[in-house]
XYZ file of C-alpha atoms in Angstrom:
745
model
C 55.681 186.377 36.375
C 53.236 183.601 37.227
C 49.611 183.565 38.194
C 50.733 183.025 41.789
C 52.474 186.443 41.703
C 49.190 188.146 40.921
C 47.128 185.995 43.302
C 49.438 186.569 46.263
C 49.798 190.299 45.652
C 46.058 190.854 45.195
C 45.209 188.795 48.292
C 47.700 190.584 50.536
C 46.541 193.971 49.242
C 43.049 192.842 50.239
C 44.481 192.067 53.713
C 43.822 188.351 53.363
C 45.947 185.881 55.295
C 47.750 183.662 52.772
C 49.642 180.416 52.841
C 51.724 178.646 50.229
C 52.413 175.030 51.107
C 54.182 173.514 48.144
C 57.103 171.351 47.139
C 60.668 172.562 47.432
C 62.361 174.492 44.634
C 59.093 175.801 43.237
C 60.097 179.458 43.574
C 58.420 180.269 46.894
C 61.292 182.416 48.143
C 61.604 184.412 44.919
C 57.847 184.861 44.941
C 58.124 186.266 48.458
C 60.906 188.692 47.498
C 59.062 190.030 44.430
C 55.805 190.377 46.338
C 57.497 192.201 49.204
C 59.041 194.696 46.794
C 55.690 195.399 45.158
C 53.964 195.803 48.507
C 56.649 198.174 49.739
C 56.249 200.230 46.542
C 52.638 200.693 47.615
C 53.627 201.928 51.078
C 53.011 198.666 52.945
C 55.537 197.745 55.650
C 56.905 194.249 55.060
C 59.336 191.921 56.751
C 60.200 188.255 56.478
C 60.972 185.744 59.219
C 63.039 182.821 57.981
C 62.491 180.271 60.729
C 65.471 178.189 59.665
C 67.665 181.185 60.442
C 66.393 181.226 64.016
C 67.245 177.549 64.433
C 65.365 174.369 65.208
C 67.859 172.137 67.052
C 69.048 172.571 70.644
C 66.938 175.687 71.033
C 64.418 176.439 73.761
C 60.974 177.961 73.328
C 62.247 181.101 75.062
C 65.111 181.461 72.580
C 62.922 180.664 69.581
C 60.225 183.210 70.359
C 62.904 185.720 71.318
C 64.494 185.164 67.914
C 61.191 185.932 66.189
C 60.887 189.176 68.127
C 64.438 190.119 67.144
C 63.645 189.383 63.481
C 60.654 191.728 63.705
C 62.748 194.447 65.346
C 65.408 194.207 62.645
C 62.974 193.855 59.758
C 60.796 196.804 60.718
C 63.651 198.816 62.295
C 61.746 199.188 65.571
C 63.014 201.385 68.382
C 63.151 199.163 71.463
C 65.614 197.408 73.735
C 64.562 193.819 73.250
C 66.456 192.336 76.182
C 65.043 194.685 78.810
C 61.533 194.532 77.284
C 61.702 190.721 77.227
C 62.979 190.432 80.822
C 60.254 192.748 82.168
C 57.676 190.176 81.080
C 59.142 187.052 82.658
C 55.739 186.240 84.165
C 54.374 185.625 80.661
C 54.975 182.597 78.480
C 57.166 183.135 75.382
C 54.113 182.962 73.124
C 52.263 185.521 75.262
C 55.271 187.848 75.058
C 55.267 187.635 71.268
C 51.562 188.459 71.202
C 52.067 191.464 73.457
C 55.033 192.600 71.357
C 52.916 192.593 68.191
C 50.165 194.593 69.880
C 52.086 197.091 72.032
C 55.223 197.624 69.957
C 54.826 196.668 66.308
C 51.288 197.999 65.791
C 52.105 201.128 67.777
C 55.315 202.057 65.970
C 54.269 201.044 62.429
C 51.231 203.066 61.340
C 50.740 201.716 57.801
C 49.531 198.274 56.757
C 51.859 195.451 57.777
C 52.586 192.150 56.049
C 54.736 189.530 57.790
C 56.089 186.693 55.639
C 56.992 183.524 57.566
C 59.170 181.281 55.423
C 60.212 177.655 56.008
C 57.226 177.155 58.316
C 57.870 173.410 58.142
C 61.011 173.895 60.274
C 58.746 173.931 63.338
C 58.468 170.158 62.924
C 62.085 169.809 64.086
C 61.626 171.792 67.300
C 61.835 170.062 70.668
C 58.698 171.805 71.934
C 55.137 172.085 70.559
C 54.329 175.083 68.342
C 50.552 174.817 68.211
C 50.453 177.951 70.375
C 52.458 179.899 67.772
C 50.070 179.071 64.939
C 47.080 179.557 67.240
C 48.464 183.028 68.048
C 48.409 183.933 64.329
C 44.815 182.696 64.208
C 44.044 184.849 67.251
C 45.428 187.950 65.516
C 42.899 187.361 62.754
C 40.041 186.946 65.244
C 40.967 190.239 66.925
C 40.142 192.069 63.710
C 36.487 191.914 64.759
C 37.059 193.945 67.944
C 40.336 195.789 67.377
C 40.672 197.780 64.167
C 44.460 197.931 64.543
C 44.689 194.228 63.753
C 43.077 194.816 60.358
C 46.381 196.367 59.334
C 48.233 193.151 60.175
C 48.452 190.330 57.618
C 50.493 187.112 57.508
C 51.784 184.969 54.648
C 53.060 181.488 55.555
C 55.283 179.438 53.268
C 56.763 175.982 53.592
C 56.728 172.296 52.717
C 54.243 170.652 55.066
C 50.594 169.767 55.381
C 48.385 171.762 57.754
C 47.904 168.553 59.763
C 51.691 168.293 60.146
C 51.945 171.780 61.566
C 49.105 171.906 64.088
C 46.964 169.301 65.826
C 44.047 171.490 66.892
C 42.357 172.214 63.575
C 39.918 174.676 65.157
C 42.731 177.146 65.852
C 44.836 176.708 62.721
C 45.532 179.758 60.529
C 44.976 177.534 57.497
C 41.201 177.556 57.935
C 41.003 181.357 57.774
C 43.661 182.022 55.152
C 43.748 181.728 51.398
C 45.776 178.988 49.759
C 47.922 180.297 46.916
C 48.455 177.694 44.230
C 51.995 177.665 42.879
C 52.284 176.120 39.421
C 55.136 175.751 36.974
C 56.001 178.246 34.240
C 53.592 178.536 31.340
C 55.132 179.221 27.936
C 53.796 182.753 27.889
C 55.271 183.396 31.340
C 58.659 181.965 30.318
C 59.283 184.126 27.265
C 61.790 186.396 29.086
C 64.106 183.366 29.145
C 64.238 183.428 25.351
C 66.507 186.481 25.561
C 69.345 184.218 26.693
C 69.090 182.095 23.527
C 68.616 184.658 20.763
C 72.304 185.199 20.038
C 73.108 181.491 19.519
C 69.933 179.667 18.510
C 67.943 180.146 15.357
C 64.627 179.097 16.881
C 64.838 180.003 20.607
C 61.057 179.886 21.122
C 60.974 176.283 19.859
C 63.836 175.329 22.177
C 62.057 176.977 25.107
C 58.870 175.082 24.300
C 60.843 171.832 24.271
C 62.443 172.705 27.603
C 58.996 173.182 29.104
C 57.816 169.912 27.580
C 60.551 168.205 29.600
C 60.234 170.219 32.829
C 56.515 171.027 32.844
C 57.573 174.536 33.805
C 59.087 173.381 37.103
C 61.178 176.472 37.997
C 64.323 174.735 39.220
C 64.507 172.211 36.391
C 63.661 174.852 33.799
C 66.491 177.085 34.904
C 68.879 174.145 35.253
C 68.175 173.022 31.696
C 68.636 176.564 30.420
C 72.012 176.700 32.156
C 73.031 173.349 30.623
C 72.136 174.662 27.148
C 74.195 177.767 27.795
C 77.159 175.594 28.753
C 76.867 173.199 25.769
C 77.285 174.694 22.312
C 76.256 171.411 20.670
C 72.597 172.138 21.441
C 71.204 173.722 18.323
C 67.825 172.069 17.854
C 65.165 169.963 19.590
C 66.951 166.648 18.937
C 70.230 167.804 20.465
C 68.284 169.200 23.437
C 66.674 165.807 23.998
C 70.115 164.187 23.947
C 71.390 166.745 26.464
C 68.547 165.850 28.836
C 69.378 162.184 28.466
C 73.116 162.694 29.045
C 73.124 165.335 31.773
C 69.957 164.645 33.747
C 68.444 161.209 33.208
C 71.469 158.909 32.878
C 72.843 158.009 36.343
C 70.592 160.716 37.692
C 71.576 160.287 41.354
C 75.237 161.131 40.657
C 74.365 164.045 38.344
C 71.713 165.523 40.616
C 73.730 168.602 41.604
C 72.420 170.878 42.978
C 70.204 168.292 44.604
C 66.660 168.176 43.340
C 65.565 164.711 42.257
C 66.990 163.153 45.414
C 64.920 165.612 47.464
C 61.760 164.324 45.806
C 62.819 160.717 46.341
C 63.540 161.321 50.034
C 60.277 163.177 50.560
C 58.378 160.305 49.001
C 60.100 157.768 51.226
C 60.519 159.980 54.304
C 58.240 157.881 56.517
C 60.491 154.867 56.117
C 63.463 157.004 57.112
C 61.636 158.170 60.231
C 60.338 154.774 61.312
C 60.827 153.666 64.903
C 61.346 150.103 65.941
C 60.487 148.775 62.480
C 61.203 149.653 58.891
C 57.799 148.453 57.806
C 56.044 151.456 56.337
C 52.503 151.312 55.127
C 52.483 155.074 54.520
C 55.372 154.944 52.032
C 53.799 151.958 50.323
C 50.518 153.837 49.991
C 52.211 156.839 48.397
C 54.196 154.741 45.955
C 51.182 152.629 45.018
C 49.121 155.755 44.385
C 51.939 157.124 42.258
C 52.049 153.836 40.327
C 48.370 154.242 39.459
C 49.066 157.750 38.183
C 51.999 156.482 36.136
C 50.000 153.631 34.592
C 46.742 155.497 33.991
C 48.139 158.928 33.231
C 45.929 160.556 35.853
C 43.667 159.739 38.788
C 40.916 161.834 40.407
C 42.255 164.272 43.004
C 41.053 163.577 46.537
C 41.320 165.621 49.713
C 43.471 163.045 51.496
C 46.761 163.077 53.370
C 48.376 160.787 50.777
C 47.390 162.975 47.828
C 48.635 166.084 49.615
C 51.900 164.353 50.518
C 52.431 163.381 46.892
C 51.885 166.965 45.803
C 54.273 168.267 48.472
C 56.917 165.875 47.222
C 56.792 167.809 43.934
C 56.437 164.619 41.927
C 52.799 165.170 40.932
C 50.560 168.167 40.366
C 46.833 168.818 40.230
C 45.348 169.466 36.819
C 41.631 170.094 36.365
C 40.642 167.869 39.279
C 43.169 165.110 38.558
C 46.598 164.158 39.833
C 49.187 163.871 37.054
C 52.957 163.404 36.970
C 54.366 166.915 36.894
C 56.752 166.520 33.943
C 58.575 164.180 31.560
C 61.820 164.285 33.538
C 60.077 162.998 36.666
C 58.219 160.392 34.633
C 61.514 159.209 33.135
C 63.447 159.120 36.416
C 60.706 157.776 38.672
C 59.525 155.237 36.127
C 58.055 151.771 36.456
C 61.482 150.212 36.986
C 62.225 152.615 39.828
C 58.778 151.927 41.304
C 59.260 148.192 41.363
C 62.662 148.615 42.967
C 61.193 150.822 45.701
C 58.402 148.358 46.386
C 60.923 145.523 46.596
C 62.970 147.520 49.098
C 59.891 148.290 51.172
C 58.928 144.638 51.117
C 62.481 143.811 52.134
C 62.067 146.336 54.932
C 58.913 144.504 55.913
C 60.964 141.328 56.139
C 63.309 143.161 58.473
C 60.607 142.951 61.099
C 61.687 140.723 63.915
C 59.599 137.548 63.525
C 56.692 137.361 65.928
C 58.051 134.223 67.575
C 61.369 135.927 68.201
C 59.589 138.950 69.692
C 57.867 136.596 72.135
C 61.149 134.856 72.995
C 62.940 138.162 73.585
C 60.063 139.407 75.756
C 60.118 136.210 77.799
C 63.914 136.306 78.136
C 63.897 139.902 79.374
C 61.054 139.211 81.802
C 62.823 136.126 83.138
C 66.085 138.024 83.561
C 64.340 140.846 85.402
C 62.546 138.389 87.672
C 65.941 136.827 88.463
C 67.497 140.210 89.229
C 64.486 141.009 91.380
C 64.876 137.773 93.338
C 68.393 138.892 94.327
C 66.860 141.960 95.984
C 68.348 144.455 93.520
C 64.992 146.139 92.954
C 63.766 146.001 96.557
C 64.640 149.603 97.574
C 62.899 151.048 94.518
C 59.909 148.744 94.848
C 59.428 149.813 98.454
C 59.573 153.468 97.378
C 56.958 152.790 94.712
C 54.759 151.204 97.389
C 55.112 154.353 99.497
C 54.059 156.473 96.519
C 50.971 154.372 95.847
C 50.062 154.375 99.545
C 50.159 158.167 99.702
C 48.157 158.536 96.493
C 45.253 156.549 97.936
C 42.043 158.442 98.759
C 42.175 160.205 102.106
C 40.556 158.460 105.093
C 38.831 159.777 108.190
C 40.477 159.338 111.608
C 39.491 156.174 113.462
C 36.771 157.193 115.935
C 37.376 154.098 118.068
C 40.701 155.462 119.295
C 41.908 158.413 121.318
C 45.568 159.392 121.647
C 46.799 161.239 124.732
C 50.088 162.887 123.865
C 52.471 164.100 126.542
C 53.790 167.204 124.834
C 56.746 169.389 125.700
C 54.335 171.854 127.254
C 52.857 169.058 129.370
C 56.331 168.120 130.610
C 57.171 171.688 131.572
C 53.835 172.169 133.357
C 54.703 169.398 135.871
C 57.124 170.182 138.718
C 60.494 168.580 138.070
C 60.565 167.263 141.649
C 57.365 165.312 141.054
C 58.476 163.983 137.672
C 61.827 162.787 138.997
C 63.341 162.898 135.550
C 60.383 161.158 133.839
C 58.049 162.615 131.245
C 55.016 162.251 133.516
C 54.824 162.327 137.276
C 53.186 159.616 139.378
C 50.503 162.070 140.440
C 49.636 163.094 136.857
C 49.668 159.485 135.669
C 47.420 158.376 138.523
C 44.998 161.245 137.859
C 44.910 160.460 134.151
C 44.343 156.719 134.596
C 41.668 157.253 137.227
C 39.863 159.740 134.998
C 40.023 157.433 132.012
C 38.743 154.513 134.042
C 35.807 156.526 135.398
C 35.030 157.718 131.875
C 34.441 154.116 130.782
C 37.390 153.747 128.423
C 37.090 150.408 126.660
C 40.862 149.720 126.766
C 43.874 151.759 127.890
C 47.368 151.331 126.524
C 50.374 153.014 128.129
C 53.131 153.403 125.531
C 55.622 154.593 128.169
C 58.362 152.572 129.877
C 58.179 152.766 133.679
C 60.635 150.731 135.691
C 59.531 151.781 139.190
C 56.025 151.283 140.602
C 53.856 154.288 141.424
C 54.337 155.885 144.828
C 52.262 154.358 147.599
C 49.896 157.353 147.885
C 48.832 156.833 144.239
C 48.451 153.065 144.294
C 44.869 153.168 145.487
C 43.880 155.478 142.618
C 44.919 152.973 139.992
C 44.162 149.794 141.904
C 40.968 149.159 139.900
C 42.937 149.460 136.695
C 45.671 147.115 137.923
C 43.090 144.465 138.635
C 41.286 144.984 135.290
C 42.239 143.339 132.003
C 41.579 146.657 130.221
C 44.912 148.293 131.095
C 48.104 147.358 129.268
C 51.657 148.660 129.307
C 54.610 148.123 127.026
C 57.777 146.125 127.223
C 60.376 145.359 124.585
C 61.843 142.023 123.597
C 65.355 141.522 122.310
C 68.862 142.094 123.580
C 68.953 144.010 125.852
C 65.213 144.770 125.637
C 63.073 146.318 128.367
C 61.447 143.926 130.833
C 57.828 144.156 131.847
C 57.089 146.351 134.890
C 54.571 144.057 136.505
C 54.676 146.134 139.696
C 52.902 148.907 137.802
C 50.595 146.920 135.543
C 50.591 143.125 135.252
C 49.418 143.077 131.622
C 51.989 143.900 128.944
C 52.562 143.848 125.216
C 55.723 144.577 123.319
C 56.075 147.715 121.193
C 58.896 146.460 118.968
C 58.881 147.611 115.374
C 60.959 146.421 112.413
C 61.954 149.245 110.041
C 63.390 148.506 106.625
C 66.920 149.456 105.583
C 65.748 152.983 104.683
C 64.307 153.410 108.229
C 60.699 153.274 107.016
C 58.123 151.164 108.851
C 56.140 149.029 106.422
C 55.580 145.924 108.554
C 53.803 145.160 111.818
C 54.855 142.466 114.290
C 51.841 141.122 116.159
C 53.382 138.096 117.911
C 56.722 136.412 118.609
C 57.597 133.026 120.053
C 60.487 134.218 122.236
C 59.570 137.608 123.734
C 62.255 137.748 126.434
C 62.707 139.793 128.540
C 58.984 140.618 128.051
C 56.566 138.301 129.778
C 54.096 138.305 126.884
C 54.470 137.223 123.246
C 51.894 139.600 121.751
C 52.208 143.222 120.693
C 50.534 146.032 122.611
C 48.413 146.912 119.549
C 47.201 143.298 119.310
C 46.184 143.316 123.005
C 44.330 146.612 122.630
C 42.470 145.488 119.500
C 41.579 141.990 120.743
C 40.336 143.330 124.109
C 38.138 145.831 122.279
C 36.763 143.081 120.042
C 36.221 140.765 122.973
C 33.317 142.934 124.133
C 31.777 142.407 120.703
C 32.030 138.642 121.021
C 34.977 138.340 118.647
C 37.868 136.285 119.964
C 41.319 135.494 118.666
C 42.152 131.966 117.573
C 44.864 130.127 115.703
C 43.962 128.603 112.334
C 46.552 126.774 110.228
C 49.359 128.269 112.308
C 48.272 131.861 111.840
C 46.184 134.207 113.950
C 42.579 134.919 113.132
C 39.966 137.284 114.560
C 36.430 136.272 113.684
C 36.542 135.473 109.976
C 39.583 137.685 109.323
C 42.891 135.818 109.019
C 46.203 137.545 109.707
C 48.513 135.506 107.537
C 52.202 135.976 108.294
C 54.577 137.265 105.634
C 56.534 134.785 103.581
C 60.272 135.059 102.971
C 59.436 136.609 99.598
C 56.502 138.978 99.821
C 55.808 141.568 97.112
C 58.905 143.693 96.691
C 60.571 142.058 99.700
C 63.121 139.409 98.842
C 64.596 137.083 101.505
C 62.677 138.851 104.250
C 63.624 138.320 107.898
C 60.194 137.126 108.936
C 60.907 136.352 112.599
C 57.687 136.548 114.541
C 54.203 136.872 113.143
C 54.518 139.828 110.750
C 51.953 141.473 108.476
C 52.246 144.450 106.150
C 51.347 147.774 107.757
C 48.315 149.275 106.044
C 48.614 152.655 107.720
C 45.617 154.933 107.712
C 45.945 157.568 104.968
C 44.670 160.491 107.007
C 46.098 163.637 108.553
C 45.708 162.006 111.980
C 45.091 158.375 112.680
C 42.780 159.258 115.587
C 41.577 162.132 117.720
C 44.525 163.497 119.717
C 44.607 165.490 122.972
C 47.415 166.666 125.239
C 47.886 165.613 128.867
C 46.747 169.002 130.138
C 43.618 168.857 127.987
C 42.800 165.364 129.286
C 43.230 166.428 132.930
C 41.249 169.663 132.560
C 37.801 169.873 134.137
C 36.388 170.969 130.783
C 37.560 167.789 129.055
C 34.745 166.076 127.143
C 34.452 162.634 128.735
C 32.546 161.356 125.676
C 35.881 161.338 123.848
C 36.918 158.473 126.158
C 33.781 156.437 126.501
C 34.009 153.049 124.778
C 37.257 153.998 123.052
C 40.744 152.623 123.041
C 42.942 155.236 124.702
C 46.657 155.118 123.917
C 48.992 157.242 126.041
C 52.445 158.181 124.809
C 55.133 160.827 124.717
C 55.514 163.431 121.992
C 57.855 165.795 123.833
C 61.164 165.846 121.945
C 63.171 166.158 125.169
C 61.944 162.715 126.247
C 61.250 160.999 122.978
C 63.403 159.912 120.094
C 60.662 157.472 119.124
C 59.847 159.047 115.739
C 59.281 156.910 112.673
C 58.602 157.195 108.969
C 55.845 155.133 107.396
C 54.491 154.705 103.899
C 51.855 157.286 104.791
C 53.843 159.909 106.695
C 57.411 161.080 107.181
C 57.143 161.598 110.947
C 55.052 159.518 113.343
C 55.553 159.135 117.076
C 55.661 155.712 118.683
C 52.205 156.161 120.162
C 50.828 157.100 116.722
C 52.436 153.974 115.277
C 50.676 151.868 117.905
C 47.418 153.621 117.032
C 47.926 152.895 113.324
C 48.575 149.230 114.030
C 45.608 148.926 116.381
C 43.362 150.688 113.890
C 44.500 148.364 111.124
C 43.419 145.285 113.118
C 40.052 146.764 114.090
C 39.306 148.054 110.591
C 40.134 144.714 109.000
C 37.760 142.872 111.346
C 34.915 145.384 111.689
C 35.043 147.571 108.548
C 36.228 145.108 105.885
C 39.158 147.446 105.303
C 41.590 145.132 103.555
C 44.890 144.048 104.979
C 47.706 144.435 102.485
C 48.322 141.291 100.482
C 50.466 140.208 97.560
C 50.437 137.585 94.847
C 52.465 134.442 95.203
C 55.888 134.349 93.583
C 54.399 132.475 90.640
C 51.529 134.961 90.385
C 53.893 137.941 90.400
C 56.066 136.303 87.760
C 53.010 135.765 85.550
C 52.015 139.402 86.099
C 55.459 140.691 85.014
C 55.674 138.295 82.050
C 52.207 139.354 80.883
C 53.217 143.014 80.706
C 56.472 142.061 79.007
C 54.562 140.197 76.309
C 52.124 143.093 75.984
C 55.041 145.462 75.356
C 56.563 143.107 72.805
C 53.302 142.583 70.918
C 52.665 146.323 70.860
C 56.117 146.864 69.375
C 55.529 144.204 66.740
C 52.279 145.745 65.546
C 53.422 149.362 65.895
C 53.174 151.112 62.563
C 55.234 154.175 63.487
C 57.452 155.561 66.191
C 54.584 157.719 67.409
C 52.291 154.718 67.747
C 54.904 152.678 69.601
C 55.802 155.481 72.009
C 52.132 156.330 72.573
C 51.258 152.680 73.118
C 54.146 152.180 75.532
C 53.046 155.264 77.461
C 49.493 153.945 77.639
C 50.761 150.591 78.943
C 52.775 152.329 81.668
C 49.750 154.445 82.611
C 47.597 151.291 82.646
C 50.072 149.454 84.870
C 50.291 152.403 87.265
C 46.518 152.869 87.347
C 45.875 149.168 87.853
C 48.365 148.912 90.719
C 46.871 152.019 92.353
C 43.292 150.773 92.017
C 44.162 147.301 93.303
C 45.949 148.781 96.311
C 43.309 151.431 97.058
C 40.256 149.205 96.748
C 41.466 145.699 97.568
C 44.752 146.174 99.413
C 46.689 144.309 96.722
C 50.369 145.213 96.367
C 51.206 144.285 92.784
C 54.639 144.643 91.144
C 54.554 148.209 89.795
C 58.207 149.006 89.179
C 59.205 145.632 87.624
C 56.232 145.813 85.242
C 57.139 149.313 84.038
C 60.810 148.384 83.748
C 60.111 145.266 81.715
C 57.977 147.215 79.206
C 60.726 149.814 78.746
C 63.439 147.165 78.479
C 61.505 145.092 75.946
C 60.751 148.102 73.730
C 64.338 149.386 73.916
C 65.877 145.984 73.229
C 63.620 145.275 70.265
C 64.313 148.727 68.841
C 68.103 148.281 69.091
C 67.845 144.784 67.647
C 65.684 146.007 64.762
C 68.132 148.827 64.009
C 70.985 146.346 63.848
C 69.036 144.186 61.406
C 68.226 147.245 59.315
C 71.863 148.341 59.122
C 73.051 144.853 58.190
C 70.543 144.704 55.350
């Protein structure tokens, strides 16, 4: 019996939450068993949950919490079908199910006071999911005592080898700030007297031998019992001197090989555990701190006890104990094994581990080599598909925009097609009569510019020519043609002014570029795109004219620089014609849209046309396979594409909405190399795996945020994917390299 037996029993009888966080092999489990028996003798229902029995590797949160429930069912012999009860609550999280089980099953079926012992609480550190919720749930049970008297019958006792900070991050919800800490000390001589019974038949002075045992072990339960067993097995031990020789022969000499069952090695590993867990470097300031603190204790005999992580870690290792406000070495055996010689050896090994750090210059060289290699791979176009996808993602994550009020789209829908007599349509999507009516109405409504995104090979019938004659003679009406082989020639009999509607999708059939001019537009009779004609004619009324500056087009002060062979994520781009990146409008609709029937109706609001660019096109699926994917949308009709491209030109000139731009090849290389070096430097200065992983995550978030901000606010397309890849590659390579160095040493 120790003082801890009385403290734990009295506290649990008083319904206090208790926790025993102490070193291994200090008798926590036997303390639990004895306390449970005494509580049960007093009519208190008890059960233990050994978390190591539930498992901590390759187990899900659902399985883990389910295992706890099953332990409670078995321990308290509850009447319930766990599987069906568990499945009926699939809408709850595993932690919520456990809480409901405690309240609706355990507290209902067990009417007396309840004590639940949770042993090996430190095993939660090995789980693949966070357990803050589990410990917060225990805290919540305590809080419910204020409003629910049933919870006053429920008490918990937690045992393990861990600090409260190890077990839970949110200190406001930890059960350790509401519970009572039970101090677990070694055997006092008066407490150890029952052991004398084993010596009385063979030793003349058993009490003296027991006192000498405790002088070696400091009452440490495991060592005390081990030494008693050794005396039992060795008849040569008859007095204090022979006992001292036994300790020297069987425990201290070559202690690592004789440490069976393992005890001293457990202390050693706990003391140096941070070095064993290091990530990317074996440098370990934490282990050095612990060992240096222990060296002070060894040299001075004791040091003042502080409420610090290092002091608590030393106590949890079992090597030291608190004594009247001081830290002291727990016993003579520990002081003899973990002596000054051992200390110096450990410090030398830690210093040698420090030297295992990859030299800073080599870190820089490796970072540069990886960045250079990635830039080379990128130049071959191996990353282009993924880079284009990352551009699409950034484009869609931009803030939403309003439709462009300078444009109006007239869509010929399937309903519009069916509403026109087939005889009049003659197999076309719109009849001559409907087209003439629409154009005449638009012209009378003072449309600024009209674009017809429909191919028409035959001129309008004679009876409709007069209706559109004003439009044919005006420079405000444009139709489409298509260059290439075979292409679609311009129908000058319908409208003399034309612009091509060619688009250039990427290999994944996504439109990310806009062609505004070509040098050889045959069989078109015009080298400019329809969207360019519509935008420039609109701007002409504002006194803004197109001009050529340094071999690229310019409107006012806004240059439209053509794409280079290597532009952003594009490598060896086919840049025929005057191409720019398509900065599509990130809105539900690029512009106000009406159907043909709505436009022809008497109730149509003519203000929707006045001073606007009107683009007419076909949306009916029976006449249109002109559907495209863009960075902003997965399905856009050809007329909507023309509207996007027209809007981009107008917005760049009139609204300062940026055109998409990229860094030069040199600039992008510097950008990638900079992030590579940042990743390498972070790895070099990382003090732990957690710090390195957290830092790498922050770098990736910073890269992603920077690329998004630059694109959203300035139109800059910066290398997102290569920058993230280079950080991951640098960290991984340095880690593997460091591990190889560590193993060789």
